[in-house]
Amino acid sequence: FLAFFLVTFKVFLEKIEDRKFLFLLILSLALSFAVVKVIHIVSFFPRPFQTFSIIPLVSYDASSSFPSFHTTIMTVLAFSLLFTKSKLANFMILATIFVGIARVYVGVHYPLDILGGIVVGFSSTFLINFLVKRFLKNIWMPDKIKSR
């Protein structure tokens, strides 16, 4: 819910930084979603409650645990904010860490699943940010183009 609120809040602001954030977020989420789905299709990693016969604190299906999709989404959100120089970036990085810890605590992920989610989320956001800056300069830096 926090992610939805943040995105909605940023969309209604008219600054170019907010549009950069939304553009980066949407593309990075799409890429990270595809990467996580491919990993889940080609390999299956059981969740802790399946392996150790424990009862998780939250109801959850027996799908593959690696990488954590919740942590991937939070990482994409946090680094999209960081790469667009938002003041909320540090808060979201901290929130990402708490989400990862919570997922392990409730018994639906291993710490390596969380690390995998962070790697996928960061890599997706970094790659999209690099490609957009490299090939879509007029969208990413319109103020520099106008000054020429």
PDB file of C-alpha atoms in Angstrom:
ATOM      1  CA  PHE A   1       0.000   0.000   0.000  1.00  0.00           C
ATOM      2  CA  LEU A   2       2.883   2.309   0.730  1.00  0.00           C
ATOM      3  CA  ALA A   3       4.280   1.802  -2.769  1.00  0.00           C
ATOM      4  CA  PHE A   4       0.899   2.550  -4.348  1.00  0.00           C
ATOM      5  CA  PHE A   5       0.515   5.709  -2.249  1.00  0.00           C
ATOM      6  CA  LEU A   6       4.006   6.893  -3.157  1.00  0.00           C
ATOM      7  CA  VAL A   7       3.511   6.323  -6.881  1.00  0.00           C
ATOM      8  CA  THR A   8       0.095   8.028  -6.840  1.00  0.00           C
ATOM      9  CA  PHE A   9       1.514  10.981  -4.929  1.00  0.00           C
ATOM     10  CA  LYS A  10       4.424  11.372  -7.336  1.00  0.00           C
ATOM     11  CA  VAL A  11       2.209  11.114 -10.445  1.00  0.00           C
ATOM     12  CA  PHE A  12       0.142  14.136  -9.483  1.00  0.00           C
ATOM     13  CA  LEU A  13       3.182  16.333  -9.114  1.00  0.00           C
ATOM     14  CA  GLU A  14       4.207  18.198 -12.232  1.00  0.00           C
ATOM     15  CA  LYS A  15       7.985  18.257 -11.838  1.00  0.00           C
ATOM     16  CA  ILE A  16      10.159  16.623 -14.485  1.00  0.00           C
ATOM     17  CA  GLU A  17      11.840  14.581 -11.730  1.00  0.00           C
ATOM     18  CA  ASP A  18       8.480  13.006 -10.889  1.00  0.00           C
ATOM     19  CA  ARG A  19       7.905  12.037 -14.501  1.00  0.00           C
ATOM     20  CA  LYS A  20      11.437  10.595 -14.661  1.00  0.00           C
ATOM     21  CA  PHE A  21      10.700   8.585 -11.522  1.00  0.00           C
ATOM     22  CA  LEU A  22       7.461   7.179 -12.920  1.00  0.00           C
ATOM     23  CA  PHE A  23       9.035   6.331 -16.286  1.00  0.00           C
ATOM     24  CA  LEU A  24      12.002   4.600 -14.615  1.00  0.00           C
ATOM     25  CA  LEU A  25       9.736   2.801 -12.151  1.00  0.00           C
ATOM     26  CA  ILE A  26       7.380   1.374 -14.779  1.00  0.00           C
ATOM     27  CA  LEU A  27      10.162   0.118 -17.066  1.00  0.00           C
ATOM     28  CA  SER A  28      12.216  -1.280 -14.176  1.00  0.00           C
ATOM     29  CA  LEU A  29       9.207  -3.067 -12.690  1.00  0.00           C
ATOM     30  CA  ALA A  30       8.429  -4.641 -16.056  1.00  0.00           C
ATOM     31  CA  LEU A  31      12.001  -5.885 -16.483  1.00  0.00           C
ATOM     32  CA  SER A  32      12.310  -7.163 -12.915  1.00  0.00           C
ATOM     33  CA  PHE A  33       8.918  -8.895 -13.133  1.00  0.00           C
ATOM     34  CA  ALA A  34      10.082 -10.695 -16.288  1.00  0.00           C
ATOM     35  CA  VAL A  35      13.383 -11.727 -14.689  1.00  0.00           C
ATOM     36  CA  VAL A  36      11.671 -13.075 -11.552  1.00  0.00           C
ATOM     37  CA  LYS A  37       9.107 -14.984 -13.639  1.00  0.00           C
ATOM     38  CA  VAL A  38      11.843 -16.578 -15.771  1.00  0.00           C
ATOM     39  CA  ILE A  39      13.742 -17.641 -12.632  1.00  0.00           C
ATOM     40  CA  HIS A  40      10.538 -19.111 -11.176  1.00  0.00           C
ATOM     41  CA  ILE A  41       9.820 -20.999 -14.419  1.00  0.00           C
ATOM     42  CA  VAL A  42      13.281 -22.526 -14.841  1.00  0.00           C
ATOM     43  CA  SER A  43      13.896 -23.400 -11.203  1.00  0.00           C
ATOM     44  CA  PHE A  44      11.946 -24.166  -8.057  1.00  0.00           C
ATOM     45  CA  PHE A  45      13.220 -23.342  -4.592  1.00  0.00           C
ATOM     46  CA  PRO A  46      10.928 -24.477  -1.772  1.00  0.00           C
ATOM     47  CA  ARG A  47       9.931 -22.011   0.916  1.00  0.00           C
ATOM     48  CA  PRO A  48      11.122 -22.450   4.513  1.00  0.00           C
ATOM     49  CA  PHE A  49       7.691 -23.605   5.688  1.00  0.00           C
ATOM     50  CA  GLN A  50       7.807 -26.368   3.062  1.00  0.00           C
ATOM     51  CA  THR A  51      11.334 -27.485   3.873  1.00  0.00           C
ATOM     52  CA  PHE A  52      11.110 -27.405   7.667  1.00  0.00           C
ATOM     53  CA  SER A  53       7.397 -28.183   8.136  1.00  0.00           C
ATOM     54  CA  ILE A  54       6.779 -24.990  10.088  1.00  0.00           C
ATOM     55  CA  ILE A  55       3.591 -22.974  10.040  1.00  0.00           C
ATOM     56  CA  PRO A  56       4.238 -19.536   8.510  1.00  0.00           C
ATOM     57  CA  LEU A  57       2.823 -16.492  10.283  1.00  0.00           C
ATOM     58  CA  VAL A  58       0.985 -15.532   7.086  1.00  0.00           C
ATOM     59  CA  SER A  59      -0.993 -17.679   4.697  1.00  0.00           C
ATOM     60  CA  TYR A  60       1.075 -18.376   1.596  1.00  0.00           C
ATOM     61  CA  ASP A  61       1.043 -20.742  -1.363  1.00  0.00           C
ATOM     62  CA  ALA A  62       3.830 -23.212  -2.062  1.00  0.00           C
ATOM     63  CA  SER A  63       5.405 -21.358  -4.988  1.00  0.00           C
ATOM     64  CA  SER A  64       9.135 -20.881  -5.562  1.00  0.00           C
ATOM     65  CA  SER A  65      10.782 -18.669  -2.986  1.00  0.00           C
ATOM     66  CA  PHE A  66      13.821 -17.373  -4.905  1.00  0.00           C
ATOM     67  CA  PRO A  67      14.010 -14.443  -5.482  1.00  0.00           C
ATOM     68  CA  SER A  68      11.602 -12.590  -3.212  1.00  0.00           C
ATOM     69  CA  PHE A  69       9.186 -10.674  -5.416  1.00  0.00           C
ATOM     70  CA  HIS A  70       8.166  -8.335  -2.567  1.00  0.00           C
ATOM     71  CA  THR A  71      11.784  -7.376  -1.995  1.00  0.00           C
ATOM     72  CA  THR A  72      12.360  -6.989  -5.734  1.00  0.00           C
ATOM     73  CA  ILE A  73       9.454  -4.523  -6.007  1.00  0.00           C
ATOM     74  CA  MET A  74      10.622  -2.545  -2.980  1.00  0.00           C
ATOM     75  CA  THR A  75      14.184  -2.433  -4.321  1.00  0.00           C
ATOM     76  CA  VAL A  76      13.005  -1.160  -7.710  1.00  0.00           C
ATOM     77  CA  LEU A  77      10.938   1.505  -5.971  1.00  0.00           C
ATOM     78  CA  ALA A  78      13.817   2.544  -3.687  1.00  0.00           C
ATOM     79  CA  PHE A  79      16.444   2.762  -6.429  1.00  0.00           C
ATOM     80  CA  SER A  80      14.070   4.480  -8.858  1.00  0.00           C
ATOM     81  CA  LEU A  81      13.749   7.165  -6.202  1.00  0.00           C
ATOM     82  CA  LEU A  82      17.501   7.202  -5.606  1.00  0.00           C
ATOM     83  CA  PHE A  83      18.392   7.469  -9.301  1.00  0.00           C
ATOM     84  CA  THR A  84      15.956  10.373  -9.707  1.00  0.00           C
ATOM     85  CA  LYS A  85      17.460  12.080  -6.645  1.00  0.00           C
ATOM     86  CA  SER A  86      14.321  11.970  -4.514  1.00  0.00           C
ATOM     87  CA  LYS A  87      14.437  12.840  -0.845  1.00  0.00           C
ATOM     88  CA  LEU A  88      12.351   9.737  -0.159  1.00  0.00           C
ATOM     89  CA  ALA A  89      15.063   7.360  -1.418  1.00  0.00           C
ATOM     90  CA  ASN A  90      16.755   6.757   1.941  1.00  0.00           C
ATOM     91  CA  PHE A  91      13.416   6.054   3.600  1.00  0.00           C
ATOM     92  CA  MET A  92      12.491   3.534   0.907  1.00  0.00           C
ATOM     93  CA  ILE A  93      15.870   1.793   1.130  1.00  0.00           C
ATOM     94  CA  LEU A  94      15.258   1.379   4.856  1.00  0.00           C
ATOM     95  CA  ALA A  95      11.701   0.154   4.158  1.00  0.00           C
ATOM     96  CA  THR A  96      13.120  -2.393   1.691  1.00  0.00           C
ATOM     97  CA  ILE A  97      15.395  -3.775   4.383  1.00  0.00           C
ATOM     98  CA  PHE A  98      12.467  -4.052   6.800  1.00  0.00           C
ATOM     99  CA  VAL A  99      10.323  -5.819   4.187  1.00  0.00           C
ATOM    100  CA  GLY A 100      13.121  -8.330   3.600  1.00  0.00           C
ATOM    101  CA  ILE A 101      13.559  -8.990   7.315  1.00  0.00           C
ATOM    102  CA  ALA A 102       9.790  -9.369   7.741  1.00  0.00           C
ATOM    103  CA  ARG A 103       9.574 -11.895   4.887  1.00  0.00           C
ATOM    104  CA  VAL A 104      12.225 -14.041   6.569  1.00  0.00           C
ATOM    105  CA  TYR A 105      10.651 -13.606  10.014  1.00  0.00           C
ATOM    106  CA  VAL A 106       7.187 -14.796   8.910  1.00  0.00           C
ATOM    107  CA  GLY A 107       8.741 -17.911   7.379  1.00  0.00           C
ATOM    108  CA  VAL A 108       8.085 -17.420   3.668  1.00  0.00           C
ATOM    109  CA  HIS A 109      11.654 -16.623   2.551  1.00  0.00           C
ATOM    110  CA  TYR A 110      15.266 -17.445   3.265  1.00  0.00           C
ATOM    111  CA  PRO A 111      17.807 -14.599   3.601  1.00  0.00           C
ATOM    112  CA  LEU A 112      19.259 -15.599   0.202  1.00  0.00           C
ATOM    113  CA  ASP A 113      15.805 -15.044  -1.379  1.00  0.00           C
ATOM    114  CA  ILE A 114      15.884 -11.487  -0.047  1.00  0.00           C
ATOM    115  CA  LEU A 115      19.396 -10.903  -1.355  1.00  0.00           C
ATOM    116  CA  GLY A 116      18.308 -12.297  -4.733  1.00  0.00           C
ATOM    117  CA  GLY A 117      15.356  -9.897  -4.811  1.00  0.00           C
ATOM    118  CA  ILE A 118      17.649  -6.971  -4.034  1.00  0.00           C
ATOM    119  CA  VAL A 119      20.082  -7.999  -6.786  1.00  0.00           C
ATOM    120  CA  VAL A 120      17.298  -8.420  -9.382  1.00  0.00           C
ATOM    121  CA  GLY A 121      15.620  -5.140  -8.381  1.00  0.00           C
ATOM    122  CA  PHE A 122      18.821  -3.116  -8.341  1.00  0.00           C
ATOM    123  CA  SER A 123      20.148  -4.639 -11.578  1.00  0.00           C
ATOM    124  CA  SER A 124      16.874  -4.001 -13.412  1.00  0.00           C
ATOM    125  CA  THR A 125      16.668  -0.399 -12.228  1.00  0.00           C
ATOM    126  CA  PHE A 126      20.341   0.275 -12.930  1.00  0.00           C
ATOM    127  CA  LEU A 127      20.093  -1.169 -16.451  1.00  0.00           C
ATOM    128  CA  ILE A 128      16.910   0.728 -17.329  1.00  0.00           C
ATOM    129  CA  ASN A 129      18.352   3.951 -15.888  1.00  0.00           C
ATOM    130  CA  PHE A 130      21.531   3.491 -17.955  1.00  0.00           C
ATOM    131  CA  LEU A 131      19.628   2.713 -21.174  1.00  0.00           C
ATOM    132  CA  VAL A 132      17.208   5.610 -20.761  1.00  0.00           C
ATOM    133  CA  LYS A 133      20.007   8.083 -20.069  1.00  0.00           C
ATOM    134  CA  ARG A 134      21.985   6.729 -23.004  1.00  0.00           C
ATOM    135  CA  PHE A 135      19.280   6.444 -25.662  1.00  0.00           C
ATOM    136  CA  LEU A 136      16.413   8.684 -24.546  1.00  0.00           C
ATOM    137  CA  LYS A 137      18.236  11.836 -23.533  1.00  0.00           C
ATOM    138  CA  ASN A 138      15.433  14.118 -24.728  1.00  0.00           C
ATOM    139  CA  ILE A 139      13.031  12.435 -22.295  1.00  0.00           C
ATOM    140  CA  TRP A 140      15.479  12.142 -19.432  1.00  0.00           C
ATOM    141  CA  MET A 141      17.236  15.521 -19.693  1.00  0.00           C
ATOM    142  CA  PRO A 142      14.995  17.940 -21.623  1.00  0.00           C
ATOM    143  CA  ASP A 143      16.434  20.988 -19.848  1.00  0.00           C
ATOM    144  CA  LYS A 144      19.891  20.298 -21.328  1.00  0.00           C
ATOM    145  CA  ILE A 145      18.489  19.958 -24.854  1.00  0.00           C
ATOM    146  CA  LYS A 146      16.527  23.240 -24.632  1.00  0.00           C
ATOM    147  CA  SER A 147      19.625  25.184 -23.565  1.00  0.00           C
ATOM    148  CA  ARG A 148      21.543  24.365 -26.751  1.00  0.00           C
TER     149      ARG A 148
END
